[in-house]
Tab-separated table of C-alpha atoms in Angstrom:
chain	number	residue	atom	x	y	z
A	235	GLY	CA	27.632	41.634	19.910
A	236	ALA	CA	27.799	38.830	17.066
A	237	GLY	CA	24.149	37.847	17.138
A	238	VAL	CA	20.424	38.779	15.723
A	239	SER	CA	19.359	41.496	16.988
A	240	GLN	CA	15.495	42.845	16.548
A	241	SER	CA	14.615	45.860	18.255
A	242	PRO	CA	11.947	46.911	19.318
A	243	ARG	CA	12.103	44.559	21.853
A	244	TYR	CA	8.491	44.902	22.861
A	245	LYS	CA	5.710	47.086	21.072
A	246	VAL	CA	2.194	47.735	21.641
A	247	ALA	CA	0.313	49.592	18.985
A	248	LYS	CA	-3.644	50.894	18.683
A	249	ARG	CA	-5.188	48.726	16.313
A	250	GLY	CA	-5.338	50.630	13.147
A	251	GLN	CA	-1.610	51.846	13.872
A	252	ASP	CA	1.036	50.700	11.191
A	253	VAL	CA	4.167	49.449	13.306
A	254	ALA	CA	7.794	48.619	11.577
A	255	LEU	CA	9.308	45.689	13.382
A	256	ARG	CA	13.494	45.250	12.697
A	257	CYS	CA	16.267	42.550	12.425
A	258	ASP	CA	19.214	42.521	12.304
A	259	PRO	CA	20.852	39.345	11.406
A	260	ILE	CA	24.580	38.006	11.580
A	261	SER	CA	26.860	40.227	9.248
A	262	GLY	CA	27.715	38.092	6.323
A	263	HIS	CA	24.663	35.959	6.890
A	264	VAL	CA	22.676	35.031	3.364
A	265	SER	CA	19.287	33.585	4.077
A	266	LEU	CA	17.096	35.720	6.793
A	267	PHE	CA	13.737	34.510	7.508
A	268	TRP	CA	10.877	35.742	9.658
A	269	TYR	CA	8.313	34.181	11.956
A	270	GLN	CA	5.139	34.827	13.967
A	271	GLN	CA	4.980	33.083	17.300
A	272	ALA	CA	1.284	32.973	18.387
A	273	LEU	CA	1.068	32.843	22.629
A	274	GLY	CA	1.197	29.008	23.405
A	275	GLN	CA	1.703	27.860	19.762
A	276	GLY	CA	5.267	27.075	17.774
A	277	PRO	CA	6.728	29.705	14.938
A	278	GLU	CA	4.795	29.829	12.044
A	279	PHE	CA	6.979	30.987	8.542
A	280	LEU	CA	6.020	34.390	7.388
A	281	THR	CA	8.674	34.854	4.852
A	282	TYR	CA	12.330	34.460	3.437
A	283	PHE	CA	15.159	36.377	2.028
A	284	GLN	CA	18.141	34.765	0.457
A	285	ASN	CA	20.348	38.000	-0.290
A	286	GLU	CA	18.279	41.264	-0.609
A	287	ALA	CA	15.764	38.773	-2.590
A	288	GLN	CA	12.300	38.144	-1.131
A	289	LEU	CA	12.484	34.253	-2.731
A	290	ASP	CA	9.445	33.115	-0.400
A	291	LYS	CA	6.668	35.199	1.485
A	292	SER	CA	3.637	32.526	1.312
A	293	GLY	CA	3.832	32.651	4.929
A	294	LEU	CA	2.781	36.639	5.330
A	295	PRO	CA	-1.393	36.546	6.679
A	296	SER	CA	-2.747	39.343	4.883
A	297	ASP	CA	-1.654	42.480	2.109
A	298	ARG	CA	-1.383	44.122	5.251
A	299	PHE	CA	2.066	42.768	6.003
A	300	PHE	CA	5.760	43.110	4.196
A	301	ALA	CA	9.048	42.864	4.739
A	302	GLU	CA	11.852	44.278	2.924
A	303	ARG	CA	15.613	43.628	2.957
A	304	PRO	CA	16.446	46.532	0.176
A	305	GLU	CA	20.735	45.950	0.854
A	306	GLY	CA	20.833	41.874	1.927
A	307	SER	CA	21.452	43.176	5.590
A	308	VAL	CA	19.182	44.456	8.079
A	309	SER	CA	15.155	43.466	7.494
A	310	THR	CA	11.931	44.981	8.238
A	311	LEU	CA	8.735	43.537	8.597
A	312	LYS	CA	5.800	46.207	7.761
A	313	ILE	CA	2.278	45.721	9.381
A	314	GLN	CA	-0.237	47.765	8.433
A	315	ARG	CA	-3.673	49.072	9.905
A	316	THR	CA	-2.672	46.778	13.072
A	317	GLN	CA	-5.488	43.674	13.970
A	318	GLN	CA	-6.085	42.338	17.386
A	319	GLU	CA	-5.257	38.746	15.684
A	320	ASP	CA	-1.330	40.289	14.944
A	321	SER	CA	-0.674	40.149	18.142
A	322	ALA	CA	2.333	37.743	18.292
A	323	VAL	CA	6.095	37.540	18.824
A	324	TYR	CA	7.893	37.942	15.993
A	325	LEU	CA	10.928	36.259	15.233
A	326	CYS	CA	13.724	36.576	13.324
A	327	ALA	CA	16.531	33.929	12.198
A	328	SER	CA	19.722	34.360	9.776
A	329	SER	CA	21.931	31.454	8.334
A	330	LEU	CA	25.006	31.719	6.958
A	331	THR	CA	24.183	29.829	3.233
A	332	ARG	CA	21.200	29.771	1.301
A	333	GLY	CA	18.058	27.953	3.758
A	334	SER	CA	18.262	25.976	6.794
A	335	SER	CA	20.564	23.525	5.334
A	336	TYR	CA	22.025	20.639	7.558
A	337	ASN	CA	24.949	22.707	7.583
A	338	SER	CA	24.138	26.298	8.074
A	339	PRO	CA	22.162	26.256	11.143
A	340	LEU	CA	19.863	28.988	12.251
A	341	HIS	CA	20.239	31.616	14.725
A	342	PHE	CA	17.546	33.863	16.048
A	343	GLY	CA	17.395	36.769	17.438
A	344	ASN	CA	14.803	37.300	20.770
A	345	GLY	CA	12.320	38.847	18.897
A	346	THR	CA	9.574	41.287	19.022
A	347	ARG	CA	6.025	41.222	21.313
A	348	LEU	CA	3.573	43.112	19.347
A	349	THR	CA	0.555	43.653	21.273
A	350	VAL	CA	-2.037	45.287	19.428
A	351	THR	CA	-4.955	46.941	21.825
B	147	LYS	CA	0.713	19.328	4.382
B	148	ASN	CA	4.034	19.235	6.351
B	149	GLU	CA	3.725	18.469	9.553
B	150	VAL	CA	5.578	18.562	12.783
B	151	GLU	CA	3.650	16.795	16.461
B	152	GLN	CA	5.633	17.176	19.568
B	153	SER	CA	4.703	15.182	22.752
B	154	PRO	CA	4.140	16.024	25.597
B	155	GLN	CA	3.065	19.274	25.458
B	156	ASN	CA	3.508	19.808	28.807
B	157	LEU	CA	5.880	17.720	31.169
B	158	THR	CA	6.559	19.231	35.003
B	159	ALA	CA	9.499	16.476	36.497
B	160	GLN	CA	11.706	16.787	39.679
B	161	GLU	CA	15.495	17.830	39.521
B	162	GLY	CA	17.845	14.497	38.429
B	163	GLU	CA	14.422	12.622	36.402
B	164	PHE	CA	15.692	12.023	32.607
B	165	ILE	CA	13.451	13.665	30.562
B	166	THR	CA	12.417	12.698	27.074
B	167	ILE	CA	10.407	14.993	24.543
B	168	ASN	CA	8.954	12.978	21.571
B	169	CYS	CA	8.854	14.604	18.025
B	170	SER	CA	7.090	13.376	14.559
B	171	TYR	CA	6.895	14.375	11.346
B	172	SER	CA	5.238	13.462	8.404
B	173	VAL	CA	7.270	13.402	5.188
B	174	GLY	CA	10.896	13.497	4.552
B	175	ILE	CA	12.981	15.855	5.667
B	176	SER	CA	16.988	16.930	5.413
B	177	ALA	CA	17.185	17.688	8.776
B	178	LEU	CA	16.001	17.937	11.920
B	179	HIS	CA	16.086	21.014	14.487
B	180	TRP	CA	15.510	20.731	18.754
B	181	LEU	CA	15.769	24.247	19.828
B	182	GLN	CA	15.319	26.210	23.265
B	183	GLN	CA	13.165	28.632	23.953
B	184	HIS	CA	12.966	30.603	27.724
B	185	PRO	CA	10.591	32.964	28.713
B	186	GLY	CA	10.987	36.321	26.874
B	187	GLY	CA	11.371	34.179	23.526
B	188	GLY	CA	14.547	34.441	22.570
B	189	ILE	CA	15.050	30.778	20.833
B	190	VAL	CA	18.702	29.055	21.205
B	191	SER	CA	19.281	25.848	18.532
B	192	LEU	CA	20.411	22.592	20.460
B	193	PHE	CA	21.237	20.457	17.944
B	194	MET	CA	20.377	20.250	14.170
B	195	LEU	CA	20.819	16.191	12.401
B	196	SER	CA	19.673	13.959	9.929
B	197	SER	CA	20.454	10.926	11.198
B	198	GLY	CA	22.342	8.643	14.188
B	199	LYS	CA	22.573	10.383	17.427
B	200	LYS	CA	23.994	13.487	19.202
B	201	LYS	CA	25.382	14.651	22.309
B	202	HIS	CA	26.033	17.493	23.973
B	203	GLY	CA	26.636	18.075	28.435
B	204	ARG	CA	23.037	16.304	29.588
B	205	LEU	CA	21.582	17.068	25.959
B	206	ILE	CA	21.058	14.156	23.985
B	207	ALA	CA	18.962	14.152	20.283
B	208	THR	CA	18.478	10.707	18.539
B	209	ILE	CA	16.670	10.521	14.979
B	210	ASN	CA	14.861	7.685	12.992
B	211	ILE	CA	13.919	7.992	9.645
B	212	GLN	CA	12.413	4.999	9.212
B	213	GLU	CA	10.204	5.766	11.768
B	214	LYS	CA	10.368	9.434	11.121
B	215	HIS	CA	10.936	10.366	14.922
B	216	SER	CA	13.362	12.132	16.894
B	217	SER	CA	13.323	12.489	21.012
B	218	LEU	CA	15.181	14.936	23.162
B	219	HIS	CA	17.034	13.310	26.142
B	220	ILE	CA	17.968	15.579	29.056
B	221	THR	CA	19.916	13.527	31.838
B	222	ALA	CA	20.497	14.440	35.325
B	223	SER	CA	17.861	17.294	34.777
B	224	HIS	CA	18.115	20.366	36.141
B	225	PRO	CA	16.284	23.321	37.484
B	226	ARG	CA	17.558	25.886	34.487
B	227	ASP	CA	16.797	22.968	32.064
B	228	SER	CA	13.309	24.699	32.575
B	229	ALA	CA	12.497	25.910	28.863
B	230	VAL	CA	10.506	25.864	25.565
B	231	TYR	CA	11.767	22.980	23.693
B	232	ILE	CA	10.706	23.130	20.051
B	233	CYS	CA	11.170	20.371	17.537
B	234	ALA	CA	11.564	22.142	13.732
B	235	ALA	CA	11.634	20.365	10.078
B	236	SER	CA	13.400	20.826	7.368
B	237	TYR	CA	11.630	19.946	4.323
B	238	SER	CA	13.708	19.555	0.847
B	239	GLY	CA	12.433	20.378	-2.130
B	240	GLY	CA	10.488	23.454	-2.948
B	241	GLY	CA	9.575	26.327	-0.809
B	242	ALA	CA	11.098	28.125	1.805
B	243	ASP	CA	13.235	26.358	3.108
B	244	GLY	CA	12.461	27.533	6.383
B	245	LEU	CA	11.341	25.590	9.256
B	246	THR	CA	8.171	23.650	10.463
B	247	PHE	CA	7.707	23.850	14.124
B	248	GLY	CA	6.484	21.785	16.285
B	249	LYS	CA	4.330	23.600	19.143
B	250	GLY	CA	6.901	23.174	21.503
B	251	THR	CA	6.776	21.189	24.347
B	252	HIS	CA	6.806	23.108	27.555
B	253	LEU	CA	9.298	21.815	30.661
B	254	ILE	CA	9.603	22.326	34.724
B	255	ILE	CA	11.684	21.102	36.515
B	256	GLN	CA	11.191	21.589	39.759
B	257	PRO	CA	14.248	21.632	42.301
């Protein structure tokens, strides 16, 4: 498969647990984005990587959220001490070049649906 | 704050009808994206445009830069077109280089 792959597809966590969500972007894609999508809402930006550098993390809602992309390919979004308001679909997207420029469309994964009980 | 507004939020139509979904944005953009999201979460990019009009099969996307408005049209709609259609704007200048998304239009095409 040449698309963006996310795992797990579904995750149920008890409040207070830590979770780790994985994103495998398309091989060679420079840019990687994480988005959070609450039920019935459009996705909201969380953070952006250009290769291994996290250039923008302004969308992370709290210091319980942490993302990394240590080798510039696979990325992990970690949420510590999960809360019920963290329940959402977490989407990953990648693009070939920097940002979401006109000549470089975004390719989305299917998302991870996180439910915190 | 850069904002993207979509209308309608929900749309139910009969098979064969011509569908129009509208999107307005607040400030200058570098590109406007139309995305399709099926139940289960996967998002597919339909169009990315910065001016004029694009067509792919029964789908047409237009953008009016002066009016800061874009439309997605579906001709001869079919039940398989049922999905959430999301408009998203790439804003030029500083920041994330990511997208600002609308809340989506939930389209149901009834047979």
